[in-house]
């Protein structure tokens, strides 16, 4: 039997190259390797824990779904769905809420950070984020959960919950491992001391100037790269230059990498040339992606149908786990 992996995706809108190299690409590779049963879902219920606008939420969800599908998530190979369409997530989440102490939830780093950021709007969902996440995971009884390093504490809580549950109610859940993504930090083009993100750049720069979005057209990629910060008075590579080289490692040819590294050592490098090469390579790399994404977004009904089919597939497994849980904890079931 194949081992199962589960991972959730934040529904925060269009994805950038940092998201792609850090997560999306890994999911597609795992799916294509074919040795795992893959469950990937968009965590739209988790998106409600921080301030949101209804129109943006649905549009962002569609965008992220299109990004994943265009990048190669194949609904025939992986189970791809929306969290909010498999109600078992919420039901098991509630049960887990009742098995988790308030102290444990209050100690979570993400809760502490986010409640500082959103001081006026701390809601119950922010506190119980990890129990919903534990339900997301354990419903599918996976052996591993691919996440970024900011999520390891949540996976630990999931393991603790699984262990506690098994001890008290009988063996039910595996204790899934964290499958850490390669730590990879693509930095902002406009502020290379910060991680690439759609927001959070230099506030004087236009929004998103530091991030290359996956569907940016070639001229936009070139424009953003041309503006990328490289200046420094240090002899070493500046953070901005190091970031360009990191991108070149992923998108350049062997010859290009060699050529620019040598020029860098000899101090003959022209950053404008490096940037143009990179822009060309990146635009090329995502050419098919852009076409596919445009096609997908022209037909949102098709995306929605794909998600509904995925949810039905997920629900088959989720409902089995949930009824096992209900029985074990003593909820009376229909005869
Ligand atoms: N919390 C995860 C993140 O912010 C998203 C997520 C929700 C998730 N549920 C999950 C990840 C279950 C892995 C498994 O990235």
XYZ file of C-alpha atoms and ligand atoms in Angstrom:
350
model
C 0.000 0.000 0.000
C 1.204 3.479 -0.877
C 1.901 5.874 1.954
C -0.280 8.944 2.198
C 0.785 12.564 2.394
C -1.454 15.549 3.085
C -0.805 19.236 2.720
C -2.848 22.390 2.847
C -2.275 25.505 0.826
C -2.976 29.021 2.002
C -5.541 30.781 -0.182
C -3.768 34.087 -0.290
C -4.135 34.883 -3.989
C -1.748 34.745 -6.927
C 1.460 32.920 -6.208
C 4.991 34.178 -6.732
C 8.209 32.442 -7.615
C 9.136 32.001 -3.955
C 5.879 30.081 -3.391
C 6.566 28.053 -6.494
C 10.084 26.947 -5.627
C 9.275 26.620 -1.932
C 6.098 24.559 -2.118
C 4.201 24.135 -5.336
C 7.046 22.543 -7.246
C 7.597 20.060 -4.447
C 3.932 19.051 -4.503
C 4.012 18.503 -8.246
C 7.220 16.463 -7.942
C 5.766 14.334 -5.139
C 2.624 13.736 -7.151
C 4.541 12.789 -10.277
C 6.929 10.467 -8.449
C 3.829 8.326 -7.985
C 4.934 6.579 -4.786
C 2.555 8.479 -2.521
C -1.148 8.920 -2.226
C -1.351 12.722 -2.324
C -4.023 14.920 -0.780
C -3.635 18.637 -1.509
C -6.286 21.115 -0.504
C -6.792 24.853 -0.324
C -7.285 25.845 3.311
C -10.075 28.325 2.692
C -11.554 27.896 6.173
C -8.225 28.803 7.700
C -8.307 31.934 5.543
C -11.229 33.151 7.668
C -9.020 33.453 10.739
C -7.512 36.746 9.558
C -9.410 39.721 8.099
C -10.953 38.920 4.706
C -13.328 40.289 2.073
C -15.888 37.870 0.590
C -15.197 38.844 -3.052
C -11.447 38.633 -2.616
C -11.686 35.333 -0.796
C -13.522 33.599 -3.633
C -11.342 35.206 -6.292
C -8.158 34.281 -4.402
C -9.359 30.728 -4.024
C -9.925 30.453 -7.784
C -6.519 32.023 -8.494
C -4.697 29.616 -6.217
C -6.574 26.655 -7.667
C -5.662 27.838 -11.174
C -2.027 28.308 -10.131
C -1.826 24.763 -8.794
C -3.567 23.200 -11.747
C -1.565 25.206 -14.273
C 1.680 24.272 -12.520
C 0.937 20.585 -12.887
C -1.248 19.351 -10.043
C -3.188 16.638 -11.826
C -6.591 15.804 -10.336
C -6.257 12.268 -11.703
C -3.038 11.689 -9.794
C -3.615 13.704 -6.620
C -6.777 14.445 -4.669
C -7.129 18.216 -4.989
C -9.982 19.967 -3.186
C -11.283 22.778 -1.014
C -11.248 22.337 2.741
C -14.676 23.993 3.071
C -16.249 21.382 0.799
C -15.396 18.428 3.012
C -17.346 19.104 6.180
C -15.627 16.263 8.039
C -12.691 18.643 8.538
C -14.812 20.911 10.697
C -16.467 18.076 12.585
C -13.217 16.381 13.506
C -11.792 19.832 14.244
C -14.513 20.377 16.825
C -13.828 17.038 18.458
C -10.129 17.890 18.599
C -10.958 21.272 20.156
C -12.552 19.423 23.003
C -9.503 17.220 23.474
C -6.961 20.046 23.505
C -6.195 22.279 26.433
C -6.451 26.020 26.151
C -2.858 26.342 27.346
C -1.534 24.258 24.479
C -3.309 26.441 21.935
C -2.212 29.672 23.571
C 1.401 28.550 23.487
C 1.484 28.198 19.691
C 3.944 30.626 18.143
C 1.711 31.390 15.191
C -1.169 32.277 17.490
C 1.045 34.580 19.525
C 2.437 36.284 16.411
C -0.845 36.642 14.583
C -2.729 37.889 17.597
C -0.121 40.615 17.911
C -0.525 41.535 14.232
C -4.314 41.524 14.299
C -4.790 42.800 17.805
C -8.291 44.244 17.250
C -9.540 41.177 15.452
C -8.241 38.187 17.405
C -10.946 35.607 16.913
C -11.637 32.104 18.129
C -10.560 30.641 14.817
C -7.074 32.006 15.227
C -6.765 30.124 18.499
C -8.201 26.871 17.185
C -6.345 27.044 13.861
C -4.081 24.128 14.899
C -6.906 21.759 15.841
C -8.563 22.290 12.457
C -5.183 21.689 10.873
C -4.794 18.474 12.903
C -8.190 17.366 11.595
C -7.172 18.277 8.015
C -4.253 15.961 8.412
C -5.470 13.042 10.496
C -8.673 12.450 8.505
C -6.475 10.932 5.800
C -4.161 9.003 8.168
C -0.997 10.132 6.426
C 2.571 9.181 7.283
C 3.985 12.572 6.328
C 2.987 16.199 5.975
C 5.022 18.417 3.645
C 5.137 21.903 5.179
C 7.392 24.900 5.536
C 9.372 25.292 8.729
C 6.850 27.791 10.137
C 4.348 24.935 10.406
C 6.373 22.313 12.266
C 4.885 23.262 15.619
C 1.407 22.614 14.246
C 2.423 19.197 12.973
C 3.878 18.426 16.395
C 0.567 19.309 17.994
C -1.088 17.011 15.459
C 1.190 14.172 16.497
C 0.495 14.839 20.188
C -3.217 14.774 19.504
C -2.935 11.512 17.570
C -0.998 9.935 20.426
C -3.397 11.199 23.091
C -6.372 10.020 21.075
C -4.886 6.563 20.504
C -4.018 6.154 24.187
C -7.439 7.073 25.371
C -9.718 5.623 22.699
C -7.653 2.890 21.043
C -5.283 2.852 18.079
C -6.789 5.067 15.373
C -4.277 7.503 13.916
C -0.686 7.250 12.716
C 1.675 9.916 14.066
C 2.624 11.739 10.879
C 6.105 13.109 10.391
C 6.936 16.543 9.130
C 8.324 16.386 5.658
C 10.288 19.606 5.683
C 10.654 21.421 2.472
C 14.136 22.327 1.473
C 14.766 25.601 3.229
C 14.804 27.939 0.307
C 14.554 31.634 0.724
C 13.910 33.602 -2.403
C 14.209 37.212 -1.314
C 12.315 40.297 -2.361
C 13.741 42.029 -5.428
C 13.180 45.459 -3.944
C 14.248 44.619 -0.393
C 16.555 41.594 -0.499
C 16.809 41.417 3.282
C 13.192 40.268 3.380
C 11.568 37.151 2.012
C 9.783 37.589 -1.320
C 6.148 38.410 -0.666
C 3.324 40.172 -2.435
C 3.106 42.706 0.331
C 5.567 43.742 2.968
C 8.029 45.273 0.533
C 9.423 48.711 0.823
C 6.229 50.741 1.349
C 7.430 53.404 -1.088
C 7.700 50.850 -3.901
C 4.555 49.943 -5.828
C 2.796 46.966 -4.282
C 4.357 43.718 -5.387
C 7.461 45.257 -6.981
C 9.595 42.803 -5.052
C 7.781 39.677 -6.131
C 7.775 37.914 -9.488
C 4.293 36.483 -9.840
C 4.010 33.190 -11.691
C 1.747 34.695 -14.311
C 3.615 37.960 -14.821
C 3.982 38.548 -18.575
C 7.559 38.580 -19.917
C 7.787 42.390 -20.087
C 6.685 42.642 -16.449
C 9.306 40.108 -15.377
C 11.965 42.108 -17.188
C 10.742 45.381 -15.736
C 10.808 44.059 -12.167
C 14.180 42.404 -12.566
C 15.697 45.542 -14.080
C 14.733 47.370 -10.923
C 16.027 44.645 -8.618
C 18.398 45.984 -6.039
C 22.019 44.937 -6.524
C 23.903 47.930 -5.200
C 26.375 47.413 -2.420
C 29.802 48.635 -1.411
C 30.846 45.267 -0.035
C 33.274 43.124 -2.059
C 31.149 40.078 -1.346
C 27.949 39.418 -3.223
C 25.269 41.734 -1.900
C 22.047 40.068 -0.730
C 20.354 41.317 -3.884
C 23.011 39.804 -6.114
C 23.012 36.553 -4.139
C 19.269 36.402 -4.709
C 19.696 36.843 -8.469
C 22.218 34.015 -8.447
C 19.799 31.840 -6.493
C 17.228 32.429 -9.212
C 19.832 31.741 -11.886
C 20.573 28.401 -10.177
C 16.968 27.399 -10.690
C 16.185 28.885 -14.050
C 19.507 29.345 -15.848
C 21.316 26.826 -18.042
C 24.565 25.260 -16.820
C 26.503 27.477 -19.207
C 24.797 30.637 -18.012
C 25.459 29.756 -14.381
C 29.103 29.091 -15.155
C 29.525 32.223 -17.249
C 28.036 34.616 -14.698
C 29.784 32.992 -11.728
C 33.132 33.414 -13.447
C 32.399 37.009 -14.362
C 31.345 37.639 -10.784
C 34.646 36.277 -9.484
C 36.628 38.335 -11.971
C 34.512 41.345 -11.238
C 33.620 41.805 -14.895
C 29.973 41.023 -14.413
C 27.320 43.358 -15.797
C 24.241 43.016 -13.661
C 22.064 44.328 -16.464
C 23.079 41.303 -18.537
C 22.460 38.916 -15.670
C 19.017 40.436 -15.210
C 18.145 40.184 -18.883
C 19.232 36.570 -19.028
C 17.215 35.773 -15.941
C 14.151 37.576 -17.245
C 14.349 35.610 -20.448
C 14.791 32.272 -18.695
C 12.014 32.853 -16.204
C 9.572 34.140 -18.815
C 10.351 31.069 -20.887
C 10.050 28.647 -17.988
C 6.538 29.853 -17.174
C 5.352 30.253 -20.780
C 3.192 27.129 -20.787
C 2.052 27.908 -17.267
C 0.734 31.326 -18.322
C -1.229 29.901 -21.232
C -2.710 27.156 -19.083
C -3.643 29.529 -16.287
C -5.382 31.929 -18.671
C -7.344 29.021 -20.150
C -8.346 27.852 -16.689
C -9.429 31.270 -15.466
C -11.490 31.786 -18.613
C -13.582 28.881 -17.468
C -14.065 29.115 -13.692
C -16.872 26.562 -13.842
C -14.398 23.953 -14.913
C -12.116 24.777 -11.973
C -15.077 24.577 -9.609
C -16.100 21.216 -11.040
C -12.594 19.881 -10.628
C -12.650 20.942 -6.987
C -16.053 19.357 -6.387
C -14.882 16.071 -7.858
C -11.790 16.235 -5.663
C -13.910 16.911 -2.584
C -16.050 13.854 -3.281
C -12.910 11.724 -3.539
C -11.531 13.125 -0.294
C -14.834 12.717 1.486
C -14.909 8.975 0.888
C -11.868 8.579 3.116
C -12.669 11.433 5.486
C -16.128 10.110 6.310
C -14.761 6.661 7.148
C -12.268 8.145 9.588
C -14.867 10.405 11.127
C -17.353 7.618 11.761
C -14.591 5.519 13.315
C -13.800 8.462 15.607
C -17.441 9.095 16.506
C -17.930 5.503 17.439
C -14.762 5.356 19.515
C -15.551 8.459 21.531
C -19.109 7.316 22.200
C -21.251 9.541 19.994
C -24.416 7.598 19.326
C -24.799 6.730 15.669
C -27.942 6.107 13.708
C -28.971 2.435 13.790
N -1.232 26.148 8.059
C -0.687 25.813 6.771
C 0.123 27.010 6.260
O -0.077 28.100 6.733
C -1.780 25.467 5.802
C -2.472 24.224 6.233
C -3.737 24.133 6.693
C -1.912 22.911 6.231
N -4.031 22.824 6.972
C -2.944 22.072 6.700
C -0.663 22.389 5.880
C -2.728 20.683 6.835
C -0.445 21.020 5.998
C -1.493 20.195 6.478
O 0.932 26.855 5.380
